[in-house]
């Protein structure tokens, strides 16, 4: 894949970049290693000041960075600016809490003194996706740099300007040269970077094939990895739920980032007693969504990030229909062509779509739809809802709506997911760990657990 900014709303090539040569990659890793030798000794208080400065730069430049994201990957502008603000929040969170998380932990044993000390590992490689081009990087970099590691970023090839802007934020904030560097390289260079002795660990957010590839190479060199992969999150609505709030949240939870979020609600599993009402309301809300130019603040749904994603989604909807799905709304790009004008028609637009009557056993029901397409299922009771929710290879998040406390307890206990949200949509939050089980990956980002993924948890025993 070429490294380039291609506006997904117009198809225009905005800027192309030459990938780094092997020599340039080596020089960047040399710089990272040199930076680590002194950065690991810098007091936490100083790191914290730099991280707070990074947060302030993000806030000061949020409109500029938001626009950059929108032009590179099509996120509606208001959401893009909000993402920059959230990235500032994670910087502040670790700036304020890292000292507590990384303090020596005393443990009583037969020693005169025994404790855990948390020490950095060295260079950590981050392979990141385009869908949250700032947030995904900052949620790796804020805990990583606070812990004393140095980072090298291989960002998705379609967001090179975001990748360079993030490097600039850390430099401007005062972090020493080499502590955070962007490597403009394609996916084909990841194996050789992971193999470099100086690179101690890697984290990847993205698709299953990418995760498998990284983990295979890292395994060969016995290096730690964290993988945040895909999901097909259930959104369960029981008959006791507050229907209005559930429907409103269902739309937001499915449509976030034009439907391209790993934790978007993708399968709506609704109790049959309220299924007709829920469906009617959902279709009406979908029909009212404004699809168009993502730079227009009124737009709710922008284009998909690349023509490839559009093609994959179209294929999946076709397969769903072949496998028995009924299209309640959308399902055809022609449906939205009149709502966009001029050059925008060249963009990767796909209409909000609802698929119903899919058999839970249909192969397509096992897949992740990475775009504004919802699958709707009806169930007779809670047991059936939980069984259906768990009947996918993924286990990232789950949202469930009920006002019956016993039902809430069952859902918390039995849903196979890295996080369960009752009467709310699944969302990431710097204070709460984030990650999946099953084929959604392993390891955790954010919260206290997030900072321990890339440290040496060293046991000290003294007599
Ligand atoms: P992707 O194609 O896997 O790309 C993600 C990153 O991996 C990019 O930097 C990409 O580089 C790189 N990459 C691709 N193939 C690789 C390989 N064989 N070896 C090493 N690196 C490789 O994923 P995507 O299409 O951008 O994102 C969609 C997927 O990511 C969805 O499944 C979504 O659910 C998941 N996701 C998960 C989370 C989470 O937190 N769990 C968050 C966001 C997205 P190039 O761009 O150069 O190809």
Short mmCIF file of C-alpha atoms and ligand atoms in Angstrom, two decimals:
data_model
loop_
_atom_site.label_atom_id
_atom_site.label_comp_id
_atom_site.label_asym_id
_atom_site.label_seq_id
_atom_site.Cartn_x
_atom_site.Cartn_y
_atom_site.Cartn_z
CA UNK A 1 0.00 0.00 0.00
CA UNK A 2 1.42 3.40 -0.99
CA UNK A 3 2.07 5.82 1.83
CA UNK A 4 -0.18 8.72 0.92
CA UNK A 5 -2.94 11.07 1.99
CA UNK A 6 -5.92 10.35 -0.28
CA UNK A 7 -9.02 12.30 0.68
CA UNK A 8 -11.72 9.62 1.15
CA UNK A 9 -14.51 12.14 0.47
CA UNK A 10 -13.17 13.03 -2.98
CA UNK A 11 -10.62 10.44 -4.01
CA UNK A 12 -8.04 13.23 -4.50
CA UNK A 13 -4.40 12.37 -3.84
CA UNK A 14 -3.35 15.12 -1.44
CA UNK A 15 0.25 14.12 -0.72
CA UNK A 16 2.47 11.11 -1.32
CA UNK A 17 5.45 10.03 0.78
CA UNK A 18 8.55 7.98 0.02
CA UNK A 19 8.89 5.11 2.45
CA UNK A 20 12.05 5.03 4.57
CA UNK A 21 14.99 3.07 3.18
CA UNK A 22 16.52 0.24 5.26
CA UNK A 23 19.44 2.55 6.10
CA UNK A 24 17.05 5.24 7.33
CA UNK A 25 15.20 2.70 9.48
CA UNK A 26 18.51 1.61 11.04
CA UNK A 27 19.43 5.22 11.80
CA UNK A 28 16.06 5.82 13.49
CA UNK A 29 16.48 2.69 15.63
CA UNK A 30 20.03 3.83 16.53
CA UNK A 31 18.57 7.16 17.64
CA UNK A 32 15.83 5.43 19.63
CA UNK A 33 18.34 3.19 21.41
CA UNK A 34 20.61 6.13 22.24
CA UNK A 35 17.63 8.09 23.52
CA UNK A 36 16.56 5.17 25.74
CA UNK A 37 19.96 5.00 27.46
CA UNK A 38 19.45 8.41 29.06
CA UNK A 39 15.64 8.72 28.92
CA UNK A 40 15.15 5.70 31.21
CA UNK A 41 17.03 7.59 33.95
CA UNK A 42 15.03 10.80 33.67
CA UNK A 43 12.89 11.34 36.79
CA UNK A 44 9.19 10.65 36.46
CA UNK A 45 8.40 14.19 37.46
CA UNK A 46 10.21 15.51 34.36
CA UNK A 47 8.51 12.97 32.09
CA UNK A 48 5.22 14.01 33.59
CA UNK A 49 5.88 17.68 32.79
CA UNK A 50 6.62 16.81 29.17
CA UNK A 51 3.51 14.64 28.95
CA UNK A 52 1.37 17.46 30.34
CA UNK A 53 2.92 19.79 27.76
CA UNK A 54 1.95 17.30 25.03
CA UNK A 55 -1.63 17.42 26.33
CA UNK A 56 -1.62 21.21 26.14
CA UNK A 57 -0.26 21.22 22.57
CA UNK A 58 -3.05 18.86 21.55
CA UNK A 59 -5.66 21.17 23.03
CA UNK A 60 -4.09 24.26 21.47
CA UNK A 61 -3.96 22.65 18.02
CA UNK A 62 -7.11 20.51 18.17
CA UNK A 63 -8.83 22.12 15.18
CA UNK A 64 -5.78 21.79 12.95
CA UNK A 65 -5.22 18.15 13.95
CA UNK A 66 -8.93 17.35 13.70
CA UNK A 67 -9.00 18.64 10.14
CA UNK A 68 -5.94 16.58 9.29
CA UNK A 69 -7.68 13.42 10.48
CA UNK A 70 -10.84 14.23 8.53
CA UNK A 71 -8.92 14.85 5.32
CA UNK A 72 -6.88 11.67 5.71
CA UNK A 73 -9.53 9.17 6.83
CA UNK A 74 -12.99 10.80 6.60
CA UNK A 75 -14.06 11.10 10.24
CA UNK A 76 -16.69 13.85 10.72
CA UNK A 77 -14.89 16.99 11.87
CA UNK A 78 -16.60 17.32 15.26
CA UNK A 79 -15.64 13.75 16.16
CA UNK A 80 -12.09 14.38 14.94
CA UNK A 81 -11.66 17.39 17.22
CA UNK A 82 -13.17 15.41 20.11
CA UNK A 83 -10.60 12.69 19.43
CA UNK A 84 -7.74 15.19 19.82
CA UNK A 85 -9.25 16.28 23.15
CA UNK A 86 -9.50 12.67 24.29
CA UNK A 87 -5.85 12.13 23.32
CA UNK A 88 -4.95 15.08 25.56
CA UNK A 89 -6.96 13.43 28.36
CA UNK A 90 -4.93 10.19 28.20
CA UNK A 91 -1.70 12.22 28.30
CA UNK A 92 -2.90 14.06 31.40
CA UNK A 93 -4.16 10.85 33.00
CA UNK A 94 -0.77 9.14 32.83
CA UNK A 95 1.11 12.37 33.62
CA UNK A 96 -0.88 12.51 36.86
CA UNK A 97 -1.02 8.81 37.77
CA UNK A 98 2.15 7.16 36.49
CA UNK A 99 4.12 7.97 39.65
CA UNK A 100 1.60 6.03 41.73
CA UNK A 101 1.37 3.12 39.25
CA UNK A 102 5.15 2.79 38.96
CA UNK A 103 6.09 3.25 42.63
CA UNK A 104 7.82 0.31 44.29
CA UNK A 105 5.25 -2.18 45.61
CA UNK A 106 6.27 -3.62 48.99
CA UNK A 107 5.34 -7.27 49.61
CA UNK A 108 5.93 -9.04 52.93
CA UNK A 109 7.93 -12.26 52.66
CA UNK A 110 10.78 -13.98 54.55
CA UNK A 111 13.14 -11.21 53.31
CA UNK A 112 14.03 -8.19 55.37
CA UNK A 113 12.70 -6.21 52.44
CA UNK A 114 10.98 -7.44 49.28
CA UNK A 115 9.17 -5.45 46.68
CA UNK A 116 8.28 -5.10 43.01
CA UNK A 117 10.01 -2.47 40.91
CA UNK A 118 8.67 -1.44 37.50
CA UNK A 119 11.35 -0.72 34.93
CA UNK A 120 11.17 0.16 31.24
CA UNK A 121 12.05 -2.35 28.55
CA UNK A 122 13.49 -0.13 25.81
CA UNK A 123 12.22 0.42 22.26
CA UNK A 124 8.56 -0.55 21.78
CA UNK A 125 7.16 -0.76 18.25
CA UNK A 126 3.56 0.39 17.78
CA UNK A 127 1.74 -0.73 14.61
CA UNK A 128 -1.39 1.38 14.51
CA UNK A 129 -4.61 1.67 12.50
CA UNK A 130 -6.12 4.64 10.72
CA UNK A 131 -9.57 4.57 12.32
CA UNK A 132 -8.64 6.61 15.43
CA UNK A 133 -5.36 7.98 14.10
CA UNK A 134 -4.55 10.09 17.16
CA UNK A 135 -6.29 8.27 20.00
CA UNK A 136 -4.86 4.83 19.21
CA UNK A 137 -1.33 6.20 19.18
CA UNK A 138 -1.63 8.30 22.32
CA UNK A 139 -3.14 5.49 24.33
CA UNK A 140 0.01 3.49 23.58
CA UNK A 141 2.48 6.35 23.83
CA UNK A 142 1.27 8.05 27.04
CA UNK A 143 1.76 5.04 29.36
CA UNK A 144 4.74 3.78 27.35
CA UNK A 145 6.73 6.99 27.56
CA UNK A 146 5.74 7.64 31.17
CA UNK A 147 7.13 4.18 32.03
CA UNK A 148 10.47 5.20 30.49
CA UNK A 149 10.23 3.29 27.22
CA UNK A 150 10.86 4.90 23.86
CA UNK A 151 8.43 4.45 20.98
CA UNK A 152 8.64 3.89 17.25
CA UNK A 153 5.39 4.23 15.37
CA UNK A 154 4.48 2.42 12.17
CA UNK A 155 1.17 4.05 11.46
CA UNK A 156 -1.34 2.97 8.81
CA UNK A 157 -0.17 3.95 5.33
CA UNK A 158 -3.20 6.19 4.70
CA UNK A 159 -2.56 8.54 7.67
CA UNK A 160 1.08 9.64 7.20
CA UNK A 161 0.43 13.29 8.06
CA UNK A 162 -1.23 12.34 11.35
CA UNK A 163 1.77 10.12 12.10
CA UNK A 164 4.22 12.97 11.49
CA UNK A 165 2.07 15.43 13.45
CA UNK A 166 2.12 13.13 16.49
CA UNK A 167 5.92 12.92 16.39
CA UNK A 168 5.99 16.72 16.26
CA UNK A 169 3.71 16.97 19.32
CA UNK A 170 6.14 14.95 21.44
CA UNK A 171 9.14 16.90 20.16
CA UNK A 172 7.45 20.25 20.81
CA UNK A 173 6.45 19.06 24.28
CA UNK A 174 10.12 18.72 25.17
CA UNK A 175 10.71 14.97 24.99
CA UNK A 176 14.35 14.37 23.98
CA UNK A 177 15.14 13.60 20.34
CA UNK A 178 14.58 9.92 19.57
CA UNK A 179 12.10 9.20 22.38
CA UNK A 180 9.17 9.05 19.97
CA UNK A 181 9.70 8.61 16.24
CA UNK A 182 7.44 7.93 13.30
CA UNK A 183 8.73 5.45 10.75
CA UNK A 184 7.06 5.99 7.39
CA UNK A 185 7.17 2.37 6.26
CA UNK A 186 4.75 -0.13 4.81
CA UNK A 187 3.55 -3.29 6.53
CA UNK A 188 6.28 -5.26 4.72
CA UNK A 189 8.94 -3.70 6.99
CA UNK A 190 7.34 -4.71 10.28
CA UNK A 191 8.99 -8.16 10.41
CA UNK A 192 12.51 -6.75 10.06
CA UNK A 193 11.89 -4.05 12.67
CA UNK A 194 10.55 -6.62 15.16
CA UNK A 195 13.60 -8.80 14.48
CA UNK A 196 16.01 -5.99 15.42
CA UNK A 197 17.63 -6.86 18.78
CA UNK A 198 17.11 -3.34 20.08
CA UNK A 199 13.32 -3.55 19.70
CA UNK A 200 12.06 -5.19 22.87
CA UNK A 201 8.30 -5.47 22.36
CA UNK A 202 5.47 -4.57 20.03
CA UNK A 203 1.84 -3.59 20.14
CA UNK A 204 -0.58 -3.76 17.22
CA UNK A 205 -4.10 -2.52 16.78
CA UNK A 206 -5.74 -3.69 13.60
CA UNK A 207 -7.05 -6.70 11.76
CA UNK A 208 -6.62 -10.37 12.62
CA UNK A 209 -4.23 -11.13 9.73
CA UNK A 210 -1.99 -8.23 10.77
CA UNK A 211 -2.08 -9.38 14.41
CA UNK A 212 -1.23 -12.96 13.47
CA UNK A 213 1.64 -11.78 11.29
CA UNK A 214 3.14 -9.55 13.99
CA UNK A 215 2.70 -12.17 16.74
CA UNK A 216 4.34 -14.81 14.53
CA UNK A 217 7.42 -12.67 13.90
CA UNK A 218 7.59 -11.50 17.51
CA UNK A 219 7.21 -15.10 18.71
CA UNK A 220 10.12 -16.15 16.55
CA UNK A 221 12.28 -13.63 18.40
CA UNK A 222 10.60 -14.21 21.80
CA UNK A 223 9.27 -10.69 22.13
CA UNK A 224 6.25 -9.60 24.09
CA UNK A 225 3.21 -8.38 22.14
CA UNK A 226 -0.14 -6.77 22.86
CA UNK A 227 -2.83 -7.21 20.21
CA UNK A 228 -6.03 -5.19 19.92
CA UNK A 229 -7.92 -6.73 17.03
CA UNK A 230 -11.40 -6.79 15.58
CA UNK A 231 -14.77 -7.27 17.19
CA UNK A 232 -18.41 -7.90 16.49
CA UNK A 233 -19.83 -6.48 19.68
CA UNK A 234 -23.35 -7.43 20.71
CA UNK A 235 -25.87 -4.81 21.84
CA UNK A 236 -28.55 -6.68 23.77
CA UNK A 237 -31.88 -5.01 24.49
CA UNK A 238 -34.17 -6.79 26.96
CA UNK A 239 -37.89 -6.06 27.24
CA UNK A 240 -37.46 -4.09 30.48
CA UNK A 241 -35.02 -1.62 28.87
CA UNK A 242 -35.61 2.10 28.47
CA UNK A 243 -36.36 1.75 24.76
CA UNK A 244 -35.93 5.40 23.72
CA UNK A 245 -32.48 5.68 25.30
CA UNK A 246 -31.50 2.26 23.99
CA UNK A 247 -32.43 3.18 20.39
CA UNK A 248 -30.67 6.56 20.54
CA UNK A 249 -27.55 4.92 21.93
CA UNK A 250 -27.80 2.08 19.39
CA UNK A 251 -27.47 4.57 16.54
CA UNK A 252 -24.44 6.30 18.09
CA UNK A 253 -22.85 2.97 19.05
CA UNK A 254 -23.11 1.61 15.51
CA UNK A 255 -22.31 4.82 13.62
CA UNK A 256 -19.31 6.05 15.58
CA UNK A 257 -16.48 6.85 13.16
CA UNK A 258 -18.69 6.09 10.13
CA UNK A 259 -19.16 2.59 11.54
CA UNK A 260 -15.43 1.83 11.55
CA UNK A 261 -14.73 1.21 15.20
CA UNK A 262 -13.58 -2.06 16.72
CA UNK A 263 -15.96 -1.52 19.66
CA UNK A 264 -18.91 -0.31 17.61
CA UNK A 265 -22.10 -2.22 18.38
CA UNK A 266 -22.42 -4.51 15.38
CA UNK A 267 -25.10 -7.06 16.31
CA UNK A 268 -28.36 -5.87 17.84
CA UNK A 269 -29.93 -8.71 19.81
CA UNK A 270 -33.42 -7.69 20.84
CA UNK A 271 -36.06 -9.39 23.01
CA UNK A 272 -38.97 -10.38 20.78
CA UNK A 273 -41.51 -8.55 22.98
CA UNK A 274 -40.04 -5.18 21.93
CA UNK A 275 -38.34 -6.14 18.66
CA UNK A 276 -40.94 -4.57 16.36
CA UNK A 277 -40.90 -1.26 18.21
CA UNK A 278 -37.09 -1.24 18.41
CA UNK A 279 -36.79 -1.99 14.69
CA UNK A 280 -39.26 0.72 13.63
CA UNK A 281 -37.50 3.34 15.73
CA UNK A 282 -34.05 2.28 14.56
CA UNK A 283 -35.02 2.43 10.88
CA UNK A 284 -36.51 5.90 11.38
CA UNK A 285 -33.33 7.15 13.06
CA UNK A 286 -31.17 5.67 10.31
CA UNK A 287 -33.29 7.35 7.65
CA UNK A 288 -32.67 10.75 9.29
CA UNK A 289 -28.87 10.47 9.41
CA UNK A 290 -27.04 13.06 7.33
CA UNK A 291 -24.42 11.48 5.08
CA UNK A 292 -21.99 13.80 3.32
CA UNK A 293 -18.87 15.92 3.43
CA UNK A 294 -17.06 15.13 6.70
CA UNK A 295 -15.69 18.67 6.89
CA UNK A 296 -19.26 20.00 7.14
CA UNK A 297 -20.08 20.22 10.88
CA UNK A 298 -23.68 19.12 10.13
CA UNK A 299 -22.54 15.79 8.66
CA UNK A 300 -23.15 12.73 10.80
CA UNK A 301 -21.75 10.04 8.48
CA UNK A 302 -18.72 10.64 6.28
CA UNK A 303 -17.06 8.34 3.76
CA UNK A 304 -15.31 5.09 4.58
CA UNK A 305 -11.56 5.48 4.86
CA UNK A 306 -10.47 3.68 1.69
CA UNK A 307 -11.98 2.24 -1.50
CA UNK A 308 -10.88 -1.21 -0.27
CA UNK A 309 -13.02 -0.94 2.87
CA UNK A 310 -16.00 0.17 0.77
CA UNK A 311 -15.52 -2.80 -1.57
CA UNK A 312 -15.25 -5.28 1.32
CA UNK A 313 -18.39 -3.90 2.95
CA UNK A 314 -20.39 -4.03 -0.28
CA UNK A 315 -19.30 -7.64 -0.74
CA UNK A 316 -20.33 -8.55 2.81
CA UNK A 317 -23.80 -7.04 2.35
CA UNK A 318 -24.23 -8.94 -0.91
CA UNK A 319 -23.19 -12.17 0.85
CA UNK A 320 -25.61 -11.43 3.71
CA UNK A 321 -28.49 -11.05 1.26
CA UNK A 322 -27.49 -14.24 -0.51
CA UNK A 323 -27.50 -15.96 2.87
CA UNK A 324 -31.05 -14.83 3.64
CA UNK A 325 -30.75 -11.32 5.12
CA UNK A 326 -33.47 -8.77 4.48
CA UNK A 327 -32.33 -5.17 3.91
CA UNK A 328 -34.53 -2.83 5.98
CA UNK A 329 -32.76 0.34 4.88
CA UNK A 330 -29.67 1.23 2.81
CA UNK A 331 -27.68 -1.58 1.29
CA UNK A 332 -26.97 0.24 -1.92
CA UNK A 333 -24.55 3.09 -2.58
CA UNK A 334 -26.98 4.60 -5.12
CA UNK A 335 -29.31 5.32 -2.21
CA UNK A 336 -27.11 8.18 -1.02
CA UNK A 337 -25.60 9.53 -4.24
CA UNK A 338 -28.07 12.45 -4.44
CA UNK A 339 -27.20 13.67 -0.95
CA UNK A 340 -23.63 14.45 -1.92
CA UNK A 341 -22.58 16.82 -4.58
CA UNK A 342 -19.86 17.27 -7.19
CA UNK A 343 -16.53 15.65 -6.40
CA UNK A 344 -17.85 14.08 -3.27
CA UNK A 345 -19.51 11.45 -5.42
CA UNK A 346 -16.05 10.02 -6.03
CA UNK A 347 -15.72 9.34 -2.32
CA UNK A 348 -16.08 6.04 -0.48
CA UNK A 349 -19.62 6.65 0.76
CA UNK A 350 -21.87 3.87 2.00
CA UNK A 351 -25.38 4.42 3.36
CA UNK A 352 -26.52 3.51 6.87
CA UNK A 353 -27.82 -0.03 6.45
CA UNK A 354 -29.83 -2.45 8.59
CA UNK A 355 -29.90 -6.17 7.89
CA UNK A 356 -32.59 -8.34 9.52
CA UNK A 357 -33.67 -11.97 9.49
CA UNK A 358 -30.12 -13.32 9.30
CA UNK A 359 -29.83 -16.85 10.60
CA UNK A 360 -27.38 -16.89 13.52
CA UNK A 361 -25.81 -19.89 11.77
CA UNK A 362 -25.19 -18.03 8.51
CA UNK A 363 -21.43 -17.66 7.89
CA UNK A 364 -21.85 -13.87 7.53
CA UNK A 365 -23.20 -13.64 11.10
CA UNK A 366 -19.70 -14.58 12.29
CA UNK A 367 -18.04 -11.65 10.52
CA UNK A 368 -17.18 -8.11 11.54
CA UNK A 369 -18.83 -5.38 9.40
CA UNK A 370 -16.42 -2.42 9.37
CA UNK A 371 -18.85 0.28 8.25
CA UNK A 372 -22.37 1.62 8.96
CA UNK A 373 -24.16 -1.75 8.72
CA UNK A 374 -26.17 -3.18 11.61
CA UNK A 375 -27.32 -6.78 11.97
CA UNK A 376 -30.60 -7.27 13.80
CA UNK A 377 -31.59 -10.47 15.65
CA UNK A 378 -34.65 -11.40 17.74
CA UNK A 379 -34.44 -13.64 20.82
CA UNK A 380 -37.10 -15.13 23.12
CA UNK A 381 -35.22 -14.75 26.43
CA UNK A 382 -31.99 -13.87 28.22
CA UNK A 383 -30.43 -17.32 27.75
CA UNK A 384 -30.88 -17.06 24.00
CA UNK A 385 -29.51 -13.49 24.01
CA UNK A 386 -26.35 -14.50 25.85
CA UNK A 387 -25.84 -17.61 23.71
CA UNK A 388 -26.17 -15.57 20.51
CA UNK A 389 -23.96 -12.78 21.82
CA UNK A 390 -21.19 -15.30 22.56
CA UNK A 391 -21.60 -17.15 19.26
CA UNK A 392 -18.82 -15.30 17.39
CA UNK A 393 -15.05 -15.72 17.33
CA UNK A 394 -14.57 -12.25 18.86
CA UNK A 395 -14.71 -11.03 22.45
CA UNK A 396 -14.00 -7.31 22.58
CA UNK A 397 -16.91 -5.40 24.16
CA UNK A 398 -20.59 -5.96 24.89
CA UNK A 399 -23.42 -3.58 25.70
CA UNK A 400 -26.63 -4.80 27.33
CA UNK A 401 -29.81 -2.97 28.28
CA UNK A 402 -32.05 -4.11 31.14
CA UNK A 403 -33.58 -2.67 34.29
CA UNK A 404 -33.80 -6.07 35.99
CA UNK A 405 -30.81 -6.37 38.37
CA UNK A 406 -30.66 -10.20 38.13
CA UNK A 407 -30.47 -9.96 34.36
CA UNK A 408 -27.65 -7.41 34.69
CA UNK A 409 -25.75 -9.82 36.98
CA UNK A 410 -26.11 -12.68 34.48
CA UNK A 411 -24.93 -10.49 31.61
CA UNK A 412 -21.87 -9.27 33.55
CA UNK A 413 -20.99 -12.84 34.46
CA UNK A 414 -21.68 -14.68 31.21
CA UNK A 415 -20.87 -12.38 28.30
CA UNK A 416 -17.55 -13.39 26.75
CA UNK A 417 -15.90 -10.00 26.28
CA UNK A 418 -13.07 -7.80 27.53
CA UNK A 419 -15.66 -5.31 28.75
CA UNK A 420 -19.38 -5.31 29.50
CA UNK A 421 -21.37 -2.07 29.69
CA UNK A 422 -24.85 -2.26 31.21
CA UNK A 423 -27.27 0.47 30.01
CA UNK A 424 -24.52 2.30 28.17
CA UNK A 425 -22.48 1.97 25.00
CA UNK A 426 -19.04 0.42 25.03
CA UNK A 427 -16.42 3.15 25.06
CA UNK A 428 -12.77 3.53 25.91
CA UNK A 429 -11.75 5.66 28.87
CA UNK A 430 -8.17 6.35 30.05
CA UNK A 431 -9.14 5.18 33.56
CA UNK A 432 -10.48 1.76 32.51
CA UNK A 433 -8.52 -1.12 30.99
CA UNK A 434 -9.35 -1.87 27.37
CA UNK A 435 -8.79 -5.04 25.36
CA UNK A 436 -10.29 -8.28 24.19
CA UNK A 437 -10.42 -12.04 24.55
CA UNK A 438 -10.84 -14.80 21.94
CA UNK A 439 -9.86 -13.56 18.46
CA UNK A 440 -10.14 -9.91 19.54
CA UNK A 441 -6.59 -10.16 20.85
CA UNK A 442 -4.81 -10.14 24.19
CA UNK A 443 -3.24 -7.76 26.65
CA UNK A 444 -4.71 -4.52 27.94
CA UNK A 445 -4.28 -0.85 27.22
CA UNK A 446 -5.29 2.08 29.45
CA UNK A 447 -5.90 2.26 33.18
CA UNK A 448 -3.41 0.80 35.65
CA UNK A 449 -3.01 -2.53 33.77
CA UNK A 450 -2.11 -0.67 30.56
CA UNK A 451 1.15 0.71 31.93
CA UNK A 452 2.31 -2.73 33.13
CA UNK A 453 2.25 -4.35 29.66
CA UNK A 454 5.62 -2.96 28.63
CA UNK A 455 7.66 -2.93 31.83
CA UNK A 456 9.96 -5.35 33.56
CA UNK A 457 8.04 -6.27 36.70
CA UNK A 458 11.19 -6.87 38.69
CA UNK A 459 11.13 -8.78 41.97
CA UNK A 460 13.62 -7.48 44.55
CA UNK A 461 14.44 -9.62 47.62
CA UNK A 462 16.89 -8.34 50.24
CA UNK A 463 18.10 -9.94 53.48
P1 LIG B 1 -5.00 -3.46 9.27
O1 LIG B 1 -5.02 -3.58 7.81
O2 LIG B 1 -4.61 -4.64 10.06
O3 LIG B 1 -3.99 -2.24 9.57
C1 LIG B 1 -3.60 -1.89 10.87
C2 LIG B 1 -2.10 -1.63 10.89
O4 LIG B 1 -1.42 -2.87 10.67
C3 LIG B 1 -1.63 -0.69 9.79
O5 LIG B 1 -0.57 0.07 10.30
C4 LIG B 1 -1.14 -1.63 8.72
O6 LIG B 1 -0.20 -1.08 7.87
C5 LIG B 1 -0.54 -2.74 9.55
N1 LIG B 1 -0.48 -4.04 8.90
C6 LIG B 1 -1.32 -4.54 7.97
N2 LIG B 1 -0.94 -5.79 7.64
C7 LIG B 1 0.15 -6.07 8.37
C8 LIG B 1 1.02 -7.21 8.46
N3 LIG B 1 0.81 -8.31 7.74
N4 LIG B 1 2.05 -7.16 9.33
C9 LIG B 1 2.27 -6.06 10.07
N5 LIG B 1 1.50 -4.96 10.02
C10 LIG B 1 0.45 -4.96 9.19
O7 LIG B 1 -6.34 -3.02 9.90
P2 LIG B 1 -7.31 -1.85 9.44
O8 LIG B 1 -8.04 -2.27 8.25
O9 LIG B 1 -6.56 -0.58 9.37
O10 LIG B 1 -8.27 -1.77 10.71
C11 LIG B 1 -9.40 -2.53 10.79
C12 LIG B 1 -9.31 -3.58 11.87
O11 LIG B 1 -8.69 -3.08 13.05
C13 LIG B 1 -10.70 -4.00 12.29
O12 LIG B 1 -10.76 -5.39 12.42
C14 LIG B 1 -10.89 -3.32 13.64
O13 LIG B 1 -11.85 -3.91 14.45
C15 LIG B 1 -9.50 -3.38 14.18
N6 LIG B 1 -9.32 -2.39 15.26
C16 LIG B 1 -9.22 -2.83 16.53
C17 LIG B 1 -9.11 -1.94 17.59
C18 LIG B 1 -8.99 -2.44 19.02
O14 LIG B 1 -8.65 -1.64 19.88
N7 LIG B 1 -9.24 -3.69 19.32
C19 LIG B 1 -9.11 -0.57 17.32
C20 LIG B 1 -9.22 -0.15 16.02
C21 LIG B 1 -9.32 -1.07 15.00
P3 LIG B 1 -0.59 -0.56 6.38
O15 LIG B 1 -1.57 0.52 6.55
O16 LIG B 1 0.72 -0.10 5.83
O17 LIG B 1 -1.14 -1.75 5.65
#
